[in-house]
């Protein structure tokens, strides 16, 4: 039995209308709580925000949506559905991988299509390895999901379950790159199924094999894009919450928490005071701990994930080799991870994620124009250039990225740019993200599961944390779960009769 918030919890204030806060709000509303949602920005979304420039509608945060049934669980809590609110488009291919040797691979989430693509790319032996890898990824997901990911932890003792032995038997406590190497021998293919460890802030040779579950989400479960952009998801969640009775207070900044003993009694904003029975706090950990007036003690300080430079460009042309999502791998691999996580250097041979959302939804740009989102992982400000350094470094790095992309086949990209926005670790830090990274604490073994900052904080009886800094961790699926888990801490998992079971993932829609 996991711990829950004691005492009265009739009115809950959720601080932050990002995906975790919106998920928490919907689950709380479904359990009969009164919810007030406070957000400092003038629109919901948090990291999954929206910027409009020159007719280009730009997603400022995540570009990849996997496991949409987790979002649907939140809608279902209030008798609503994801499908009724959002037009999800399945992406085929999910990704296109382009390599330094000039080869390319389309990553399909369908088993037969991907097997055929792997055989074309690397031969029948690798296709057989892919079949076995896919089976292993599916087993890994089944063992981990309900016990170790969609779960609250009060103690490491909660890990003691038969599923722990099953995870060990699957090799989940070995190293990711070595385990992938048992199935695949082609170095390019191994990258496709192990680069996801960067999301967790750990190099593949150091990451636990259990983190291959992220590759399951990316390469097996399906990748989707909401028509209207990723921001359409939090916008729809906010609308559903408001329709279910939540009070949304946008453009309002929380300045402090009032308390009586161990209980928060009110949330104070720059516009007034909101009395409450419980609080869900979703900002980044340093902001949360400042509000609470207490930093939990840890034997070793938190280690943070690498950051990212993002260059949003609206262009008057595009390039036929780009899919919706294209991963452009450099020739370097181990050196790249060493630079990002150890030496603190910018990538000398960058691997880049290029997202072209207008490939799926042309309405995100003016007629005849195209939107490109270029993400370059970089060291966080703790081990790499400090926030102040990026004032001079940012424009130079922007130029070097465009030069590199031109060299890799996006010829003339610099001249094609009409609108642009450069986001660096300095910007992430200014938004309150520790170490200048939007990816929060790295998923080392000592910062995972019951060892990650927990969503209950000692000394405060009725505050619960949600978001990527707490359990289960970083990524759209996991932050949605963090909101659900935070709500369960308050409600004990109870739901009223109006809720219904979460539905399956959305059916594919016909192209329009």
XYZ file of C-alpha atoms in Angstrom:
512
model
C 0.000 0.000 0.000
C 1.594 3.282 -1.077
C 1.351 6.428 1.006
C -1.351 8.966 0.267
C -1.982 12.522 1.398
C -3.735 12.446 4.787
C -6.701 14.551 5.766
C -9.052 16.581 3.649
C -8.257 16.896 -0.063
C -11.447 18.398 -1.480
C -9.804 21.372 -3.232
C -6.479 20.848 -4.972
C -4.360 23.572 -6.540
C -2.167 22.356 -9.394
C 0.808 24.633 -10.017
C 1.810 24.507 -13.671
C -0.304 23.670 -16.728
C 2.256 21.579 -18.538
C 1.478 18.002 -19.529
C 2.055 16.651 -16.010
C -0.114 19.302 -14.368
C -2.896 18.851 -16.902
C -2.769 15.082 -16.450
C -2.953 15.483 -12.673
C -5.858 17.918 -12.992
C -7.905 15.577 -15.189
C -7.325 12.578 -12.918
C -8.204 14.654 -9.851
C -11.371 15.975 -11.478
C -12.322 12.421 -12.379
C -11.998 11.476 -8.731
C -14.390 14.233 -7.689
C -11.913 16.860 -6.496
C -12.286 20.569 -7.116
C -9.251 21.748 -9.064
C -7.667 25.146 -9.614
C -4.890 25.158 -12.192
C -2.375 28.017 -11.987
C 0.025 28.704 -14.862
C 2.508 31.571 -15.208
C 2.260 31.634 -19.013
C -0.771 32.987 -20.819
C -1.494 29.606 -22.427
C -1.263 26.009 -21.202
C 1.468 23.610 -22.271
C 4.578 24.351 -20.223
C 7.501 22.949 -22.181
C 4.990 21.925 -24.885
C 4.249 25.546 -25.692
C 3.478 27.488 -28.845
C 5.248 30.418 -30.502
C 3.900 32.287 -33.532
C 6.259 34.204 -35.798
C 5.510 35.569 -39.231
C 2.654 33.129 -39.739
C 4.695 30.104 -38.585
C 3.162 28.197 -35.647
C 6.075 26.688 -33.773
C 6.033 23.977 -31.105
C 8.570 25.071 -28.508
C 9.036 21.701 -26.826
C 8.601 18.015 -27.618
C 8.039 17.000 -31.226
C 7.527 13.250 -30.731
C 4.287 11.764 -29.383
C 4.343 8.104 -28.401
C 2.036 6.002 -26.217
C -1.023 8.232 -26.838
C -3.213 5.883 -24.795
C -1.579 7.415 -21.695
C -3.001 10.803 -22.675
C -6.322 9.122 -23.350
C -6.349 7.770 -19.777
C -6.360 11.379 -18.544
C -9.224 12.352 -20.843
C -11.104 9.176 -19.891
C -10.927 10.143 -16.207
C -13.508 12.860 -16.929
C -15.536 10.842 -19.419
C -13.823 12.435 -22.406
C -11.483 11.008 -25.027
C -8.300 11.933 -26.835
C -9.842 10.988 -30.175
C -12.731 13.398 -29.667
C -10.380 16.285 -28.960
C -7.269 15.707 -31.085
C -6.727 14.530 -34.653
C -3.742 12.194 -34.336
C -1.826 11.277 -37.468
C 0.315 8.093 -37.341
C 3.734 8.763 -38.854
C 5.052 6.408 -41.524
C 7.978 6.240 -41.237
C 8.275 7.106 -37.583
C 11.818 8.359 -38.283
C 14.296 8.465 -41.102
C 17.881 7.771 -40.055
C 20.646 9.200 -42.230
C 24.244 8.171 -41.678
C 27.639 9.700 -42.393
C 28.356 7.079 -45.077
C 25.397 8.356 -47.127
C 23.049 5.469 -46.306
C 19.566 5.940 -44.898
C 17.006 3.782 -43.097
C 13.300 4.377 -42.627
C 12.220 3.294 -39.140
C 8.781 1.689 -39.299
C 6.813 0.645 -36.227
C 5.036 -2.146 -38.101
C 6.917 -5.431 -37.697
C 6.757 -6.613 -41.309
C 7.596 -3.229 -42.821
C 10.564 -2.757 -40.508
C 11.848 -6.271 -41.037
C 11.802 -5.721 -44.804
C 13.554 -2.356 -44.411
C 16.271 -3.839 -42.204
C 16.841 -6.648 -44.706
C 17.139 -4.119 -47.530
C 19.500 -2.002 -45.459
C 21.743 -4.611 -43.864
C 20.798 -8.111 -45.041
C 18.852 -11.141 -43.767
C 20.992 -11.782 -40.671
C 20.224 -8.336 -39.324
C 16.537 -8.769 -40.214
C 16.487 -11.917 -38.087
C 18.215 -10.000 -35.291
C 15.593 -7.280 -35.556
C 12.788 -9.851 -35.122
C 14.410 -11.130 -31.939
C 15.117 -7.593 -30.720
C 11.496 -6.573 -31.234
C 10.300 -9.580 -29.220
C 12.720 -8.680 -26.429
C 11.575 -5.042 -26.416
C 7.950 -6.148 -26.110
C 8.781 -8.425 -23.183
C 10.802 -5.671 -21.525
C 7.887 -3.258 -21.805
C 5.366 -5.731 -20.349
C 7.591 -6.448 -17.344
C 8.448 -2.816 -16.611
C 5.372 -0.757 -17.319
C 2.971 -1.394 -14.452
C 5.517 -2.380 -11.830
C 8.442 0.011 -12.386
C 7.206 2.899 -14.565
C 3.506 3.423 -13.829
C 4.092 3.097 -10.086
C 4.612 5.208 -6.987
C 7.520 4.278 -4.726
C 7.859 4.848 -1.007
C 10.956 2.695 -0.564
C 13.460 0.637 -2.575
C 11.767 -2.354 -0.926
C 8.868 -1.788 -3.340
C 11.152 -3.136 -6.047
C 11.031 -6.560 -4.431
C 8.531 -8.275 -6.685
C 8.673 -11.259 -9.047
C 8.820 -8.791 -11.946
C 12.242 -7.696 -10.685
C 13.528 -11.221 -11.247
C 11.850 -11.262 -14.656
C 13.551 -7.983 -15.548
C 16.896 -9.391 -14.458
C 16.304 -12.545 -16.499
C 15.688 -10.354 -19.549
C 19.066 -8.692 -19.004
C 17.572 -5.389 -17.892
C 20.427 -4.707 -15.481
C 23.135 -5.173 -18.075
C 24.368 -2.384 -20.339
C 22.197 -1.098 -23.148
C 24.729 -1.165 -25.978
C 25.898 -4.672 -25.104
C 22.342 -5.999 -24.974
C 21.412 -4.403 -28.315
C 24.621 -5.930 -29.680
C 23.289 -9.397 -28.903
C 20.669 -8.876 -31.585
C 22.260 -6.520 -34.097
C 25.792 -6.323 -35.459
C 25.517 -3.445 -37.910
C 26.780 -0.380 -36.057
C 24.311 1.883 -37.809
C 21.340 -0.233 -36.708
C 22.655 -0.391 -33.159
C 22.574 3.397 -33.063
C 18.916 3.477 -34.151
C 17.913 1.353 -31.150
C 20.220 2.891 -28.547
C 20.376 6.658 -29.194
C 17.239 6.971 -27.032
C 19.412 6.652 -23.925
C 20.339 10.285 -24.534
C 16.752 11.126 -23.522
C 17.644 9.591 -20.174
C 20.928 11.518 -19.999
C 23.204 8.471 -20.090
C 25.520 7.104 -22.800
C 24.468 3.703 -24.260
C 27.547 1.941 -22.895
C 26.633 3.134 -19.391
C 22.836 3.047 -19.539
C 20.916 0.118 -18.101
C 19.464 -2.168 -20.749
C 16.099 -1.550 -19.086
C 16.090 1.840 -20.835
C 15.557 0.063 -24.127
C 11.915 0.467 -23.138
C 12.241 3.969 -24.643
C 13.209 2.340 -27.941
C 10.062 0.231 -27.607
C 7.990 3.398 -27.389
C 9.781 4.955 -30.380
C 10.142 1.967 -32.699
C 7.353 -0.477 -31.786
C 4.414 1.295 -30.122
C 4.025 3.925 -32.831
C 4.837 7.602 -33.335
C 2.047 10.149 -33.835
C 1.635 13.822 -34.613
C -1.366 15.891 -33.513
C -2.771 17.933 -36.375
C -2.173 21.524 -35.368
C 1.149 20.652 -33.724
C 2.176 19.073 -30.444
C 0.725 22.052 -28.596
C -2.704 20.782 -29.653
C -2.407 18.083 -26.959
C -2.044 20.353 -23.886
C -4.560 22.774 -25.380
C -7.107 19.957 -25.658
C -6.313 18.719 -22.145
C -6.838 22.211 -20.753
C -10.170 22.508 -22.583
C -11.271 19.117 -21.237
C -10.270 20.116 -17.702
C -12.165 23.394 -17.937
C -15.239 21.621 -19.330
C -15.034 19.205 -16.381
C -15.113 22.067 -13.901
C -11.500 23.112 -13.342
C -10.689 26.759 -12.821
C -7.785 27.787 -15.082
C -5.826 30.811 -13.943
C -3.402 31.604 -16.761
C -0.780 34.345 -16.733
C -0.553 34.086 -12.944
C 2.731 33.386 -11.137
C 2.937 31.515 -7.840
C 5.115 33.480 -5.416
C 4.862 31.461 -2.205
C 2.985 28.807 -0.271
C 1.222 29.466 3.031
C 1.406 26.674 5.559
C 0.256 25.640 8.979
C 2.650 23.112 10.431
C 3.214 20.431 7.788
C 0.199 21.373 5.655
C 0.011 23.853 2.800
C -3.081 25.983 3.419
C -2.924 28.364 0.483
C -1.102 29.127 -2.746
C -0.223 32.804 -3.089
C 0.192 34.288 -6.561
C 0.985 37.717 -7.940
C -2.783 38.217 -8.149
C -4.076 36.859 -4.862
C -4.434 33.977 -2.454
C -5.988 30.578 -3.217
C -6.948 28.520 -0.171
C -6.522 24.781 -0.714
C -6.509 21.339 0.885
C -3.632 19.913 -1.197
C -1.156 21.043 -3.840
C 0.419 19.427 -6.909
C 3.694 21.134 -7.824
C 5.007 20.656 -11.373
C 7.776 23.262 -11.932
C 11.388 22.122 -12.147
C 12.880 20.806 -8.903
C 14.819 23.939 -7.810
C 11.672 26.067 -8.137
C 9.587 23.509 -6.238
C 12.098 23.198 -3.410
C 12.338 26.982 -3.137
C 8.563 27.199 -2.774
C 8.578 24.439 -0.177
C 11.522 25.994 1.665
C 13.289 22.663 1.856
C 15.696 20.660 -0.315
C 15.564 16.915 0.414
C 18.898 15.506 1.491
C 20.639 13.089 -0.868
C 23.947 11.262 -0.315
C 25.193 12.712 -3.624
C 23.891 15.761 -5.459
C 21.681 15.323 -8.492
C 23.340 14.773 -11.843
C 21.546 16.453 -14.728
C 21.009 15.357 -18.320
C 22.621 17.058 -21.299
C 20.809 20.076 -22.661
C 19.990 21.036 -26.233
C 20.281 23.901 -28.656
C 17.142 24.207 -30.768
C 16.996 26.219 -33.950
C 13.487 26.850 -35.268
C 13.536 28.013 -38.875
C 10.739 28.937 -41.236
C 11.966 28.555 -44.805
C 10.824 29.214 -48.350
C 11.812 25.677 -49.399
C 12.401 22.195 -48.026
C 14.516 19.183 -48.958
C 13.170 15.887 -50.338
C 15.409 13.715 -48.174
C 13.682 14.858 -44.982
C 10.867 12.856 -43.417
C 8.685 14.281 -40.640
C 11.442 13.218 -38.220
C 14.980 12.751 -39.521
C 17.947 11.768 -37.379
C 21.203 12.841 -38.998
C 23.988 10.814 -37.390
C 27.567 11.997 -37.488
C 30.393 9.502 -37.928
C 31.394 9.834 -34.268
C 29.411 7.964 -31.638
C 31.167 7.180 -28.370
C 33.081 10.453 -28.620
C 29.801 12.330 -28.997
C 28.418 10.940 -25.738
C 31.723 11.617 -23.986
C 31.572 15.240 -25.111
C 27.974 15.635 -23.954
C 28.224 13.905 -20.586
C 31.893 14.019 -19.524
C 34.132 16.634 -21.141
C 31.413 19.253 -21.547
C 32.362 20.049 -25.143
C 30.034 20.840 -28.013
C 29.670 17.900 -30.389
C 32.644 17.868 -32.760
C 30.711 15.643 -35.191
C 27.074 16.328 -34.333
C 24.132 13.973 -34.446
C 20.989 16.026 -34.989
C 17.215 15.619 -34.886
C 15.504 17.503 -37.701
C 11.722 17.703 -37.464
C 9.644 18.970 -40.379
C 6.097 19.224 -38.988
C 4.792 20.808 -42.192
C 5.418 17.461 -43.898
C 2.293 16.285 -42.041
C 0.453 19.537 -41.383
C 1.201 22.286 -43.945
C -1.122 24.674 -42.076
C 1.634 25.286 -39.505
C 3.376 27.580 -42.009
C 2.205 30.185 -44.527
C 1.258 28.791 -47.942
C 4.272 27.433 -49.788
C 6.514 27.741 -46.716
C 8.032 25.084 -44.467
C 8.894 24.731 -40.791
C 12.012 22.951 -39.532
C 13.012 22.244 -35.929
C 16.720 21.401 -35.539
C 17.751 19.925 -32.189
C 21.435 19.618 -31.333
C 22.198 17.972 -27.968
C 24.778 19.921 -25.982
C 26.309 19.796 -22.487
C 24.348 21.295 -19.643
C 25.638 24.429 -17.950
C 27.142 22.480 -15.050
C 29.771 20.677 -17.125
C 29.757 22.745 -20.340
C 29.613 26.429 -21.279
C 27.808 28.499 -18.670
C 24.608 30.389 -19.348
C 26.489 33.669 -19.836
C 28.772 32.088 -22.441
C 25.861 31.391 -24.778
C 25.314 35.096 -25.560
C 28.364 34.968 -27.850
C 28.475 31.223 -28.452
C 24.842 30.852 -29.556
C 24.961 32.831 -32.838
C 28.266 31.186 -33.812
C 26.880 27.718 -33.074
C 23.763 28.540 -35.081
C 25.948 29.353 -38.091
C 27.988 26.172 -37.686
C 24.810 24.047 -37.530
C 23.483 25.537 -40.760
C 26.860 25.017 -42.429
C 26.888 21.383 -41.316
C 23.329 20.814 -42.524
C 24.220 22.325 -45.885
C 27.143 19.904 -46.097
C 24.794 16.998 -45.294
C 22.433 17.709 -48.150
C 20.258 20.609 -47.015
C 21.908 22.814 -49.594
C 21.177 26.514 -49.331
C 19.398 26.242 -45.991
C 20.895 29.463 -44.581
C 19.643 31.482 -47.545
C 16.193 29.841 -47.319
C 15.514 31.053 -43.754
C 12.709 33.644 -43.447
C 11.937 33.397 -39.720
C 14.016 31.872 -36.953
C 14.369 31.461 -33.219
C 17.452 30.106 -31.453
C 17.024 28.471 -28.029
C 20.129 27.715 -25.932
C 20.859 26.436 -22.410
C 20.800 30.063 -21.274
C 17.142 30.245 -22.247
C 16.318 26.985 -20.476
C 18.065 28.251 -17.351
C 16.170 31.547 -17.502
C 12.952 29.511 -17.502
C 13.975 27.913 -14.201
C 15.420 24.628 -15.482
C 18.329 23.426 -13.370
C 21.711 23.186 -15.133
C 20.203 24.839 -18.202
C 18.548 21.634 -19.406
C 14.881 20.943 -20.121
C 15.537 17.227 -19.539
C 16.026 17.510 -15.752
C 17.851 14.889 -13.671
C 19.625 12.145 -15.607
C 18.346 8.581 -15.334
C 21.385 7.022 -13.742
C 20.689 3.973 -11.590
C 20.950 6.177 -8.490
C 18.321 8.540 -9.923
C 15.742 6.039 -11.165
C 12.621 4.494 -9.635
C 12.672 4.750 -5.847
C 16.049 6.546 -6.026
C 14.715 9.415 -8.130
C 13.418 12.487 -6.256
C 10.093 11.233 -4.952
C 6.756 12.879 -5.477
C 6.166 13.151 -1.712
C 8.479 15.473 0.216
C 9.345 15.039 3.890
C 8.066 17.820 6.080
C 5.051 18.639 3.903
C 2.017 16.425 4.329
C -0.222 17.590 1.481
C 2.094 18.563 -1.405
C 2.824 16.165 -4.266
C 5.327 16.636 -7.073
C 4.783 15.882 -10.753
C 6.863 16.440 -13.878
C 10.078 15.121 -15.357
C 12.190 15.735 -12.246
C 10.276 13.213 -10.173
C 8.997 9.693 -10.872
C 8.838 8.164 -13.379
C 10.996 10.632 -15.312
C 11.674 12.421 -18.587
C 9.548 12.215 -21.740
C 5.966 12.883 -22.787
C 4.621 9.432 -21.763
C 6.346 9.548 -18.384
C 5.309 13.087 -17.474
C 1.707 12.182 -18.286
C 2.117 9.252 -15.902
C 3.697 11.507 -13.278
C 0.507 13.566 -13.185
C -1.599 10.441 -12.840
C 0.646 9.142 -10.032
C 0.511 12.502 -8.235
C -3.286 12.460 -8.391
C -3.326 8.922 -6.992
C -1.278 10.124 -4.002
C -4.124 12.518 -3.230
C -7.126 10.378 -4.099
C -5.830 6.947 -3.155
C -6.591 5.873 -6.723
C -10.371 6.251 -6.306
C -12.527 7.364 -9.207
C -16.217 8.257 -9.411
C -18.747 6.392 -11.494
C -18.572 8.803 -14.427
C -15.077 7.748 -15.427
C -14.527 4.931 -17.863
C -11.589 2.697 -18.693
C -8.949 4.179 -20.947
C -9.471 3.273 -24.559
C -6.925 1.737 -26.861
C -4.578 3.784 -28.995
C -6.371 5.758 -31.716
C -7.169 4.080 -34.989
C -5.253 5.259 -37.999
C -6.993 8.019 -39.880
C -7.103 8.194 -43.629
C -4.698 10.751 -45.089
C -6.317 14.092 -45.829
